[in-house]
Tab-separated table of N, CA and C in Angstrom:
chain	number	residue	atom	x	y	z
A	1	MET	N	-27.962	9.905	2.689
A	1	MET	CA	-26.932	9.406	3.584
A	1	MET	C	-25.572	9.527	2.913
A	2	THR	N	-24.636	10.108	3.599
A	2	THR	CA	-23.287	10.274	3.082
A	2	THR	C	-22.457	9.040	3.423
A	3	VAL	N	-21.803	8.498	2.400
A	3	VAL	CA	-20.933	7.350	2.610
A	3	VAL	C	-19.559	7.865	3.033
A	4	ARG	N	-19.121	7.390	4.184
A	4	ARG	CA	-17.808	7.818	4.657
A	4	ARG	C	-16.735	6.994	3.965
A	5	LYS	N	-15.691	7.658	3.592
A	5	LYS	CA	-14.557	7.011	2.946
A	5	LYS	C	-13.488	6.747	4.012
A	6	PRO	N	-12.600	5.800	3.761
A	6	PRO	CA	-11.532	5.558	4.730
A	6	PRO	C	-10.751	6.830	5.078
A	7	TYR	N	-10.579	7.715	4.098
A	7	TYR	CA	-9.858	8.959	4.365
A	7	TYR	C	-10.541	9.781	5.451
A	8	ASP	N	-11.878	9.733	5.492
A	8	ASP	CA	-12.615	10.488	6.508
A	8	ASP	C	-12.251	10.025	7.914
A	9	GLU	N	-11.910	8.762	8.048
A	9	GLU	CA	-11.544	8.206	9.352
A	9	GLU	C	-10.059	8.408	9.669
A	10	ILE	N	-9.222	8.334	8.652
A	10	ILE	CA	-7.773	8.365	8.859
A	10	ILE	C	-7.218	9.783	8.755
A	11	GLY	N	-7.611	10.491	7.710
A	11	GLY	CA	-7.150	11.857	7.505
A	11	GLY	C	-5.690	11.949	7.078
A	12	ALA	N	-5.265	13.160	6.792
A	12	ALA	CA	-3.895	13.399	6.331
A	12	ALA	C	-2.868	13.022	7.393
A	13	GLU	N	-3.158	13.334	8.659
A	13	GLU	CA	-2.215	13.000	9.731
A	13	GLU	C	-2.064	11.490	9.890
A	14	GLY	N	-3.169	10.769	9.756
A	14	GLY	CA	-3.111	9.312	9.842
A	14	GLY	C	-2.317	8.708	8.695
A	15	ILE	N	-2.493	9.261	7.500
A	15	ILE	CA	-1.719	8.777	6.350
A	15	ILE	C	-0.240	9.049	6.570
A	16	GLU	N	0.075	10.215	7.072
A	16	GLU	CA	1.478	10.548	7.368
A	16	GLU	C	2.061	9.525	8.351
A	17	ARG	N	1.349	9.235	9.418
A	17	ARG	CA	1.819	8.256	10.409
A	17	ARG	C	1.920	6.861	9.802
A	18	LEU	N	0.931	6.485	8.979
A	18	LEU	CA	0.940	5.164	8.342
A	18	LEU	C	2.176	5.000	7.470
A	19	VAL	N	2.478	5.992	6.672
A	19	VAL	CA	3.647	5.928	5.793
A	19	VAL	C	4.931	5.865	6.617
A	20	GLU	N	5.026	6.689	7.648
A	20	GLU	CA	6.225	6.679	8.489
A	20	GLU	C	6.414	5.325	9.170
A	21	ARG	N	5.351	4.765	9.723
A	21	ARG	CA	5.456	3.472	10.403
A	21	ARG	C	5.743	2.347	9.412
A	22	PHE	N	5.123	2.401	8.234
A	22	PHE	CA	5.357	1.396	7.197
A	22	PHE	C	6.844	1.346	6.841
A	23	TYR	N	7.419	2.504	6.541
A	23	TYR	CA	8.835	2.521	6.157
A	23	TYR	C	9.749	2.242	7.348
A	24	HIS	N	9.327	2.592	8.538
A	24	HIS	CA	10.104	2.205	9.724
A	24	HIS	C	10.225	0.682	9.777
A	25	HIS	N	9.095	-0.007	9.645
A	25	HIS	CA	9.121	-1.471	9.700
A	25	HIS	C	9.926	-2.050	8.553
A	26	MET	N	9.828	-1.439	7.387
A	26	MET	CA	10.595	-1.935	6.253
A	26	MET	C	12.100	-1.808	6.527
A	27	GLN	N	12.490	-0.766	7.249
A	27	GLN	CA	13.912	-0.553	7.532
A	27	GLN	C	14.450	-1.438	8.648
A	28	VAL	N	13.600	-1.903	9.554
A	28	VAL	CA	14.103	-2.670	10.701
A	28	VAL	C	13.806	-4.166	10.631
A	29	ARG	N	12.958	-4.588	9.754
A	29	ARG	CA	12.599	-6.009	9.661
A	29	ARG	C	13.517	-6.713	8.667
A	30	PRO	N	14.237	-7.725	9.110
A	30	PRO	CA	15.144	-8.441	8.196
A	30	PRO	C	14.424	-9.016	6.978
A	31	GLU	N	13.204	-9.484	7.148
A	31	GLU	CA	12.472	-10.078	6.026
A	31	GLU	C	12.079	-9.045	4.974
A	32	ALA	N	12.227	-7.764	5.297
A	32	ALA	CA	11.893	-6.704	4.346
A	32	ALA	C	13.126	-6.150	3.637
A	33	ALA	N	14.297	-6.685	3.897
A	33	ALA	CA	15.532	-6.159	3.301
A	33	ALA	C	15.475	-6.164	1.779
A	34	THR	N	14.924	-7.212	1.199
A	34	THR	CA	14.858	-7.303	-0.261
A	34	THR	C	13.985	-6.205	-0.841
A	35	ILE	N	12.840	-5.936	-0.232
A	35	ILE	CA	11.977	-4.887	-0.791
A	35	ILE	C	12.525	-3.502	-0.472
A	36	LEU	N	13.178	-3.340	0.658
A	36	LEU	CA	13.796	-2.051	0.960
A	36	LEU	C	14.869	-1.732	-0.078
A	37	ALA	N	15.610	-2.755	-0.506
A	37	ALA	CA	16.672	-2.560	-1.500
A	37	ALA	C	16.129	-2.106	-2.853
A	38	MET	N	14.849	-2.276	-3.100
A	38	MET	CA	14.229	-1.819	-4.348
A	38	MET	C	13.983	-0.312	-4.337
A	39	HIS	N	14.149	0.313	-3.189
A	39	HIS	CA	13.889	1.741	-3.016
A	39	HIS	C	15.182	2.540	-3.034
A	40	PRO	N	15.096	3.826	-3.354
A	40	PRO	CA	16.299	4.669	-3.243
A	40	PRO	C	16.708	4.798	-1.777
A	41	SER	N	17.974	5.087	-1.525
A	41	SER	CA	18.434	5.198	-0.139
A	41	SER	C	17.761	6.363	0.583
A	42	ASP	N	17.483	7.442	-0.129
A	42	ASP	CA	16.730	8.561	0.441
A	42	ASP	C	15.257	8.305	0.153
A	43	LEU	N	14.506	8.015	1.189
A	43	LEU	CA	13.091	7.651	1.023
A	43	LEU	C	12.144	8.855	0.972
A	44	GLY	N	12.674	10.065	0.997
A	44	GLY	CA	11.827	11.252	1.041
A	44	GLY	C	10.808	11.325	-0.080
A	45	VAL	N	11.250	11.192	-1.327
A	45	VAL	CA	10.341	11.268	-2.474
A	45	VAL	C	9.404	10.066	-2.476
A	46	THR	N	9.922	8.906	-2.129
A	46	THR	CA	9.105	7.696	-2.089
A	46	THR	C	7.973	7.838	-1.074
A	47	LYS	N	8.289	8.366	0.094
A	47	LYS	CA	7.264	8.567	1.123
A	47	LYS	C	6.222	9.582	0.665
A	48	ALA	N	6.662	10.664	0.048
A	48	ALA	CA	5.721	11.685	-0.443
A	48	ALA	C	4.802	11.097	-1.506
A	49	THR	N	5.353	10.263	-2.377
A	49	THR	CA	4.546	9.630	-3.422
A	49	THR	C	3.517	8.688	-2.808
A	50	LEU	N	3.929	7.895	-1.824
A	50	LEU	CA	2.990	6.988	-1.167
A	50	LEU	C	1.908	7.773	-0.426
A	51	ARG	N	2.278	8.850	0.245
A	51	ARG	CA	1.265	9.679	0.924
A	51	ARG	C	0.241	10.209	-0.076
A	52	ALA	N	0.712	10.713	-1.211
A	52	ALA	CA	-0.198	11.251	-2.231
A	52	ALA	C	-1.097	10.145	-2.781
A	53	PHE	N	-0.518	8.977	-3.052
A	53	PHE	CA	-1.311	7.860	-3.555
A	53	PHE	C	-2.364	7.448	-2.538
A	54	LEU	N	-1.961	7.277	-1.278
A	54	LEU	CA	-2.908	6.831	-0.255
A	54	LEU	C	-4.026	7.844	-0.045
A	55	SER	N	-3.721	9.112	-0.112
A	55	SER	CA	-4.767	10.127	0.013
A	55	SER	C	-5.841	9.903	-1.054
A	56	MET	N	-5.407	9.752	-2.294
A	56	MET	CA	-6.339	9.510	-3.395
A	56	MET	C	-7.047	8.172	-3.219
A	57	TRP	N	-6.306	7.122	-2.948
A	57	TRP	CA	-6.830	5.763	-2.888
A	57	TRP	C	-7.842	5.581	-1.761
A	58	LEU	N	-7.645	6.323	-0.684
A	58	LEU	CA	-8.542	6.226	0.462
A	58	LEU	C	-9.725	7.182	0.378
A	59	GLY	N	-9.833	7.892	-0.735
A	59	GLY	CA	-10.987	8.764	-0.945
A	59	GLY	C	-10.792	10.203	-0.520
A	60	GLY	N	-9.544	10.615	-0.313
A	60	GLY	CA	-9.252	11.995	0.071
A	60	GLY	C	-8.816	12.826	-1.115
A	61	PRO	N	-8.148	13.931	-0.845
A	61	PRO	CA	-7.672	14.785	-1.939
A	61	PRO	C	-6.761	14.009	-2.892
A	62	ASP	N	-6.940	14.244	-4.177
A	62	ASP	CA	-6.124	13.563	-5.185
A	62	ASP	C	-4.878	14.385	-5.461
A	63	ASP	N	-3.870	14.141	-4.664
A	63	ASP	CA	-2.584	14.810	-4.842
A	63	ASP	C	-1.653	13.979	-5.722
A	64	PHE	N	-2.099	12.798	-6.115
A	64	PHE	CA	-1.255	11.889	-6.882
A	64	PHE	C	-1.330	12.166	-8.385
A	65	ARG	N	-2.518	12.119	-8.947
A	65	ARG	CA	-2.674	12.223	-10.401
A	65	ARG	C	-2.130	13.510	-11.010
A	66	PRO	N	-2.320	14.666	-10.371
A	66	PRO	CA	-1.768	15.881	-10.987
A	66	PRO	C	-0.247	15.845	-11.163
A	67	VAL	N	0.440	15.100	-10.319
A	67	VAL	CA	1.903	15.033	-10.381
A	67	VAL	C	2.385	13.805	-11.143
A	68	HIS	N	1.740	12.656	-10.900
A	68	HIS	CA	2.238	11.378	-11.411
A	68	HIS	C	1.380	10.762	-12.506
A	69	GLY	N	0.210	11.295	-12.770
A	69	GLY	CA	-0.691	10.682	-13.740
A	69	GLY	C	-1.465	9.538	-13.112
A	70	GLU	N	-2.073	8.727	-13.961
A	70	GLU	CA	-2.840	7.583	-13.466
A	70	GLU	C	-1.917	6.615	-12.723
A	71	PRO	N	-2.421	5.978	-11.669
A	71	PRO	CA	-1.560	5.108	-10.862
A	71	PRO	C	-0.941	3.934	-11.625
A	72	PHE	N	-1.730	3.168	-12.352
A	72	PHE	CA	-1.211	1.997	-13.066
A	72	PHE	C	-0.133	1.300	-12.242
A	73	LEU	N	-0.502	0.897	-11.035
A	73	LEU	CA	0.477	0.388	-10.076
A	73	LEU	C	1.287	-0.796	-10.591
A	74	ARG	N	0.626	-1.744	-11.191
A	74	ARG	CA	1.370	-2.916	-11.674
A	74	ARG	C	2.395	-2.507	-12.720
A	75	ARG	N	1.991	-1.662	-13.638
A	75	ARG	CA	2.909	-1.194	-14.678
A	75	ARG	C	4.107	-0.463	-14.059
A	76	ARG	N	3.844	0.357	-13.060
A	76	ARG	CA	4.930	1.106	-12.419
A	76	ARG	C	5.897	0.196	-11.668
A	77	HIS	N	5.425	-0.976	-11.262
A	77	HIS	CA	6.253	-1.876	-10.461
A	77	HIS	C	6.854	-3.038	-11.253
A	78	LEU	N	6.585	-3.124	-12.544
A	78	LEU	CA	7.102	-4.251	-13.335
A	78	LEU	C	8.624	-4.319	-13.369
A	79	ARG	N	9.284	-3.195	-13.202
A	79	ARG	CA	10.752	-3.190	-13.246
A	79	ARG	C	11.369	-3.812	-11.994
A	80	PHE	N	10.559	-4.034	-10.978
A	80	PHE	CA	11.049	-4.626	-9.743
A	80	PHE	C	10.658	-6.106	-9.690
A	81	PRO	N	11.564	-6.980	-9.269
A	81	PRO	CA	11.233	-8.404	-9.161
A	81	PRO	C	10.391	-8.667	-7.903
A	82	ILE	N	9.092	-8.726	-8.086
A	82	ILE	CA	8.186	-8.910	-6.955
A	82	ILE	C	7.622	-10.327	-7.010
A	83	ASP	N	8.041	-11.143	-6.063
A	83	ASP	CA	7.526	-12.503	-5.964
A	83	ASP	C	6.669	-12.617	-4.701
A	84	GLY	N	6.266	-13.820	-4.395
A	84	GLY	CA	5.422	-14.025	-3.218
A	84	GLY	C	6.092	-13.588	-1.924
A	85	ALA	N	7.389	-13.814	-1.802
A	85	ALA	CA	8.097	-13.422	-0.585
A	85	ALA	C	8.146	-11.899	-0.449
A	86	ALA	N	8.378	-11.199	-1.560
A	86	ALA	CA	8.386	-9.730	-1.526
A	86	ALA	C	6.999	-9.205	-1.166
A	87	ARG	N	5.981	-9.794	-1.767
A	87	ARG	CA	4.607	-9.404	-1.445
A	87	ARG	C	4.323	-9.599	0.028
A	88	ASP	N	4.711	-10.749	0.550
A	88	ASP	CA	4.436	-11.052	1.954
A	88	ASP	C	5.195	-10.125	2.895
A	89	ALA	N	6.431	-9.782	2.545
A	89	ALA	CA	7.209	-8.855	3.376
A	89	ALA	C	6.558	-7.473	3.358
A	90	TRP	N	6.118	-7.027	2.182
A	90	TRP	CA	5.447	-5.733	2.058
A	90	TRP	C	4.177	-5.723	2.915
A	91	MET	N	3.390	-6.793	2.798
A	91	MET	CA	2.149	-6.878	3.569
A	91	MET	C	2.426	-6.943	5.069
A	92	HIS	N	3.478	-7.615	5.464
A	92	HIS	CA	3.800	-7.691	6.893
A	92	HIS	C	4.075	-6.289	7.442
A	93	CYS	N	4.874	-5.521	6.713
A	93	CYS	CA	5.171	-4.152	7.148
A	93	CYS	C	3.908	-3.293	7.164
A	94	MET	N	3.059	-3.451	6.158
A	94	MET	CA	1.833	-2.656	6.102
A	94	MET	C	0.877	-3.059	7.220
A	95	ARG	N	0.762	-4.346	7.492
A	95	ARG	CA	-0.110	-4.784	8.599
A	95	ARG	C	0.351	-4.218	9.937
A	96	LEU	N	1.648	-4.253	10.169
A	96	LEU	CA	2.183	-3.696	11.411
A	96	LEU	C	1.864	-2.209	11.511
A	97	ALA	N	2.058	-1.490	10.416
A	97	ALA	CA	1.766	-0.053	10.408
A	97	ALA	C	0.279	0.199	10.624
A	98	LEU	N	-0.571	-0.573	9.958
A	98	LEU	CA	-2.017	-0.408	10.136
A	98	LEU	C	-2.423	-0.700	11.578
A	99	ASP	N	-1.840	-1.726	12.172
A	99	ASP	CA	-2.140	-2.049	13.571
A	99	ASP	C	-1.809	-0.878	14.493
A	100	GLU	N	-0.756	-0.151	14.178
A	100	GLU	CA	-0.325	0.964	15.007
A	100	GLU	C	-1.136	2.231	14.771
A	101	VAL	N	-1.637	2.415	13.555
A	101	VAL	CA	-2.229	3.703	13.173
A	101	VAL	C	-3.751	3.699	13.142
A	102	VAL	N	-4.351	2.610	12.693
A	102	VAL	CA	-5.805	2.580	12.505
A	102	VAL	C	-6.441	1.876	13.699
A	103	ALA	N	-7.074	2.654	14.571
A	103	ALA	CA	-7.645	2.116	15.806
A	103	ALA	C	-8.904	1.292	15.563
A	104	ASP	N	-9.711	1.682	14.593
A	104	ASP	CA	-10.977	0.994	14.326
A	104	ASP	C	-10.703	-0.355	13.662
A	105	ALA	N	-11.005	-1.443	14.369
A	105	ALA	CA	-10.693	-2.789	13.894
A	105	ALA	C	-11.385	-3.110	12.573
A	106	ARG	N	-12.610	-2.678	12.425
A	106	ARG	CA	-13.349	-2.970	11.183
A	106	ARG	C	-12.701	-2.275	9.984
A	107	LEU	N	-12.353	-1.018	10.151
A	107	LEU	CA	-11.685	-0.286	9.082
A	107	LEU	C	-10.315	-0.893	8.804
A	108	ARG	N	-9.601	-1.237	9.839
A	108	ARG	CA	-8.268	-1.820	9.665
A	108	ARG	C	-8.347	-3.108	8.852
A	109	GLU	N	-9.296	-3.965	9.169
A	109	GLU	CA	-9.435	-5.226	8.425
A	109	GLU	C	-9.867	-4.978	6.981
A	110	HIS	N	-10.715	-3.983	6.766
A	110	HIS	CA	-11.106	-3.592	5.404
A	110	HIS	C	-9.864	-3.169	4.614
A	111	LEU	N	-9.012	-2.362	5.238
A	111	LEU	CA	-7.803	-1.898	4.566
A	111	LEU	C	-6.818	-3.037	4.333
A	112	VAL	N	-6.670	-3.921	5.305
A	112	VAL	CA	-5.786	-5.071	5.125
A	112	VAL	C	-6.240	-5.878	3.916
A	113	ALA	N	-7.528	-6.140	3.808
A	113	ALA	CA	-8.045	-6.912	2.667
A	113	ALA	C	-7.763	-6.213	1.344
A	114	ASN	N	-7.957	-4.903	1.308
A	114	ASN	CA	-7.707	-4.161	0.068
A	114	ASN	C	-6.218	-4.068	-0.250
A	115	PHE	N	-5.393	-3.864	0.767
A	115	PHE	CA	-3.946	-3.859	0.530
A	115	PHE	C	-3.480	-5.241	0.065
A	116	GLN	N	-4.087	-6.295	0.608
A	116	GLN	CA	-3.703	-7.650	0.188
A	116	GLN	C	-4.013	-7.854	-1.287
A	117	GLN	N	-5.177	-7.407	-1.744
A	117	GLN	CA	-5.506	-7.518	-3.168
A	117	GLN	C	-4.500	-6.745	-4.008
A	118	MET	N	-4.151	-5.562	-3.560
A	118	MET	CA	-3.178	-4.751	-4.285
A	118	MET	C	-1.826	-5.455	-4.327
A	119	ALA	N	-1.390	-5.969	-3.194
A	119	ALA	CA	-0.096	-6.646	-3.116
A	119	ALA	C	-0.081	-7.893	-3.997
A	120	ASP	N	-1.160	-8.655	-3.994
A	120	ASP	CA	-1.247	-9.827	-4.863
A	120	ASP	C	-1.108	-9.424	-6.331
A	121	HIS	N	-1.713	-8.316	-6.677
A	121	HIS	CA	-1.700	-7.829	-8.061
A	121	HIS	C	-0.302	-7.398	-8.504
A	122	MET	N	0.563	-7.032	-7.578
A	122	MET	CA	1.904	-6.555	-7.912
A	122	MET	C	2.882	-7.682	-8.217
A	123	VAL	N	2.552	-8.911	-7.808
A	123	VAL	CA	3.454	-10.040	-8.032
A	123	VAL	C	3.686	-10.212	-9.529
A	124	ASN	N	4.971	-10.232	-9.904
A	124	ASN	CA	5.318	-10.352	-11.320
A	124	ASN	C	6.417	-11.381	-11.569
A	125	ARG	N	6.756	-12.138	-10.565
A	125	ARG	CA	7.759	-13.204	-10.682
A	125	ARG	C	7.208	-14.451	-10.000
A	126	ALA	N	7.528	-15.594	-10.570
A	126	ALA	CA	7.084	-16.858	-9.987
A	126	ALA	C	7.861	-17.140	-8.710
A	127	SER	N	7.186	-17.740	-7.787
A	127	SER	CA	7.810	-18.220	-6.562
A	127	SER	C	6.903	-19.291	-6.008
A	128	ALA	N	7.387	-19.965	-5.024
A	128	ALA	CA	6.536	-20.948	-4.365
A	128	ALA	C	5.466	-20.174	-3.614
A	129	ALA	N	4.250	-20.218	-4.106
A	129	ALA	CA	3.161	-19.452	-3.504
A	129	ALA	C	2.763	-20.064	-2.171
A	130	PRO	N	2.678	-19.249	-1.136
A	130	PRO	CA	2.257	-19.761	0.164
A	130	PRO	C	0.781	-20.136	0.133
A	131	PRO	N	0.339	-20.942	1.076
A	131	PRO	CA	-1.084	-21.294	1.128
A	131	PRO	C	-1.946	-20.041	1.172
A	132	GLY	N	-3.027	-20.075	0.429
A	132	GLY	CA	-3.952	-18.947	0.429
A	132	GLY	C	-3.626	-17.892	-0.601
A	133	HIS	N	-2.570	-18.090	-1.398
A	133	HIS	CA	-2.208	-17.103	-2.412
A	133	HIS	C	-3.342	-16.967	-3.417
A	134	ARG	N	-3.649	-15.726	-3.731
A	134	ARG	CA	-4.750	-15.451	-4.650
A	134	ARG	C	-4.197	-14.729	-5.868
A	135	ALA	N	-3.651	-15.464	-6.805
A	135	ALA	CA	-3.046	-14.858	-7.988
A	135	ALA	C	-4.112	-14.338	-8.937
A	136	GLY	N	-3.734	-13.335	-9.704
A	136	GLY	CA	-4.581	-12.853	-10.788
A	136	GLY	C	-5.645	-11.855	-10.401
A	137	LEU	N	-5.658	-11.365	-9.167
A	137	LEU	CA	-6.667	-10.389	-8.786
A	137	LEU	C	-6.294	-9.017	-9.293
A	138	ARG	N	-7.276	-8.270	-9.750
A	138	ARG	CA	-7.045	-6.898	-10.155
A	138	ARG	C	-7.083	-6.028	-8.902
A	139	GLY	N	-6.447	-4.900	-8.982
A	139	GLY	CA	-6.432	-3.991	-7.846
A	139	GLY	C	-7.807	-3.409	-7.582
A	140	VAL	N	-8.110	-3.203	-6.326
A	140	VAL	CA	-9.363	-2.576	-5.911
A	140	VAL	C	-9.013	-1.438	-4.979
A	141	ALA	N	-9.546	-0.278	-5.281
A	141	ALA	CA	-9.280	0.878	-4.429
A	141	ALA	C	-9.933	0.675	-3.066
A	142	ALA	N	-9.364	1.280	-2.060
A	142	ALA	CA	-9.889	1.125	-0.702
A	142	ALA	C	-11.301	1.664	-0.566
A	143	ASP	N	-11.696	2.545	-1.476
A	143	ASP	CA	-13.058	3.050	-1.413
A	143	ASP	C	-14.040	2.151	-2.156
A	144	GLY	N	-13.545	0.984	-2.673
A	144	GLY	CA	-14.407	0.003	-3.298
A	144	GLY	C	-14.443	0.050	-4.810
A	145	SER	N	-13.895	1.084	-5.421
A	145	SER	CA	-13.916	1.168	-6.879
A	145	SER	C	-12.765	0.359	-7.463
A	146	ASN	N	-12.891	-0.029	-8.727
A	146	ASN	CA	-11.820	-0.773	-9.384
A	146	ASN	C	-10.667	0.146	-9.695
A	147	GLU	N	-9.464	-0.384	-9.591
A	147	GLU	CA	-8.243	0.361	-9.888
A	147	GLU	C	-7.561	-0.342	-11.049
A	148	THR	N	-7.140	0.422	-12.035
A	148	THR	CA	-6.494	-0.200	-13.200
A	148	THR	C	-5.001	-0.085	-13.122
């Protein structure tokens, strides 16, 4: 039996749409202004990097490592002040994008849970943690493997 990966359901076109919708929400949502300001004004390279990462992370072609090396997401994001509010704004934009792009509710909820673990792992500044905050979780790839 072949195990289907999230990439098999979403594909390259779905990842492209997910990235476009994610950054659209980041640009129009006032609560995302702080995290948008952490990005360069030209989002072209940022979007390409996220597309490559998501392809790999979702079990598709690994276009990320040959160009960028190992993900080490937390290490790459330490230079940015990411607190609970930044995490929540990022997750809000990602949830909206997932709602628009991923039709299968079960897959969408699986991805939301995995993105939430990733977002929790990126927090590197203290803030008043909202109810349900799960600090200290390591990243988990969407295909179920551990991510360092």
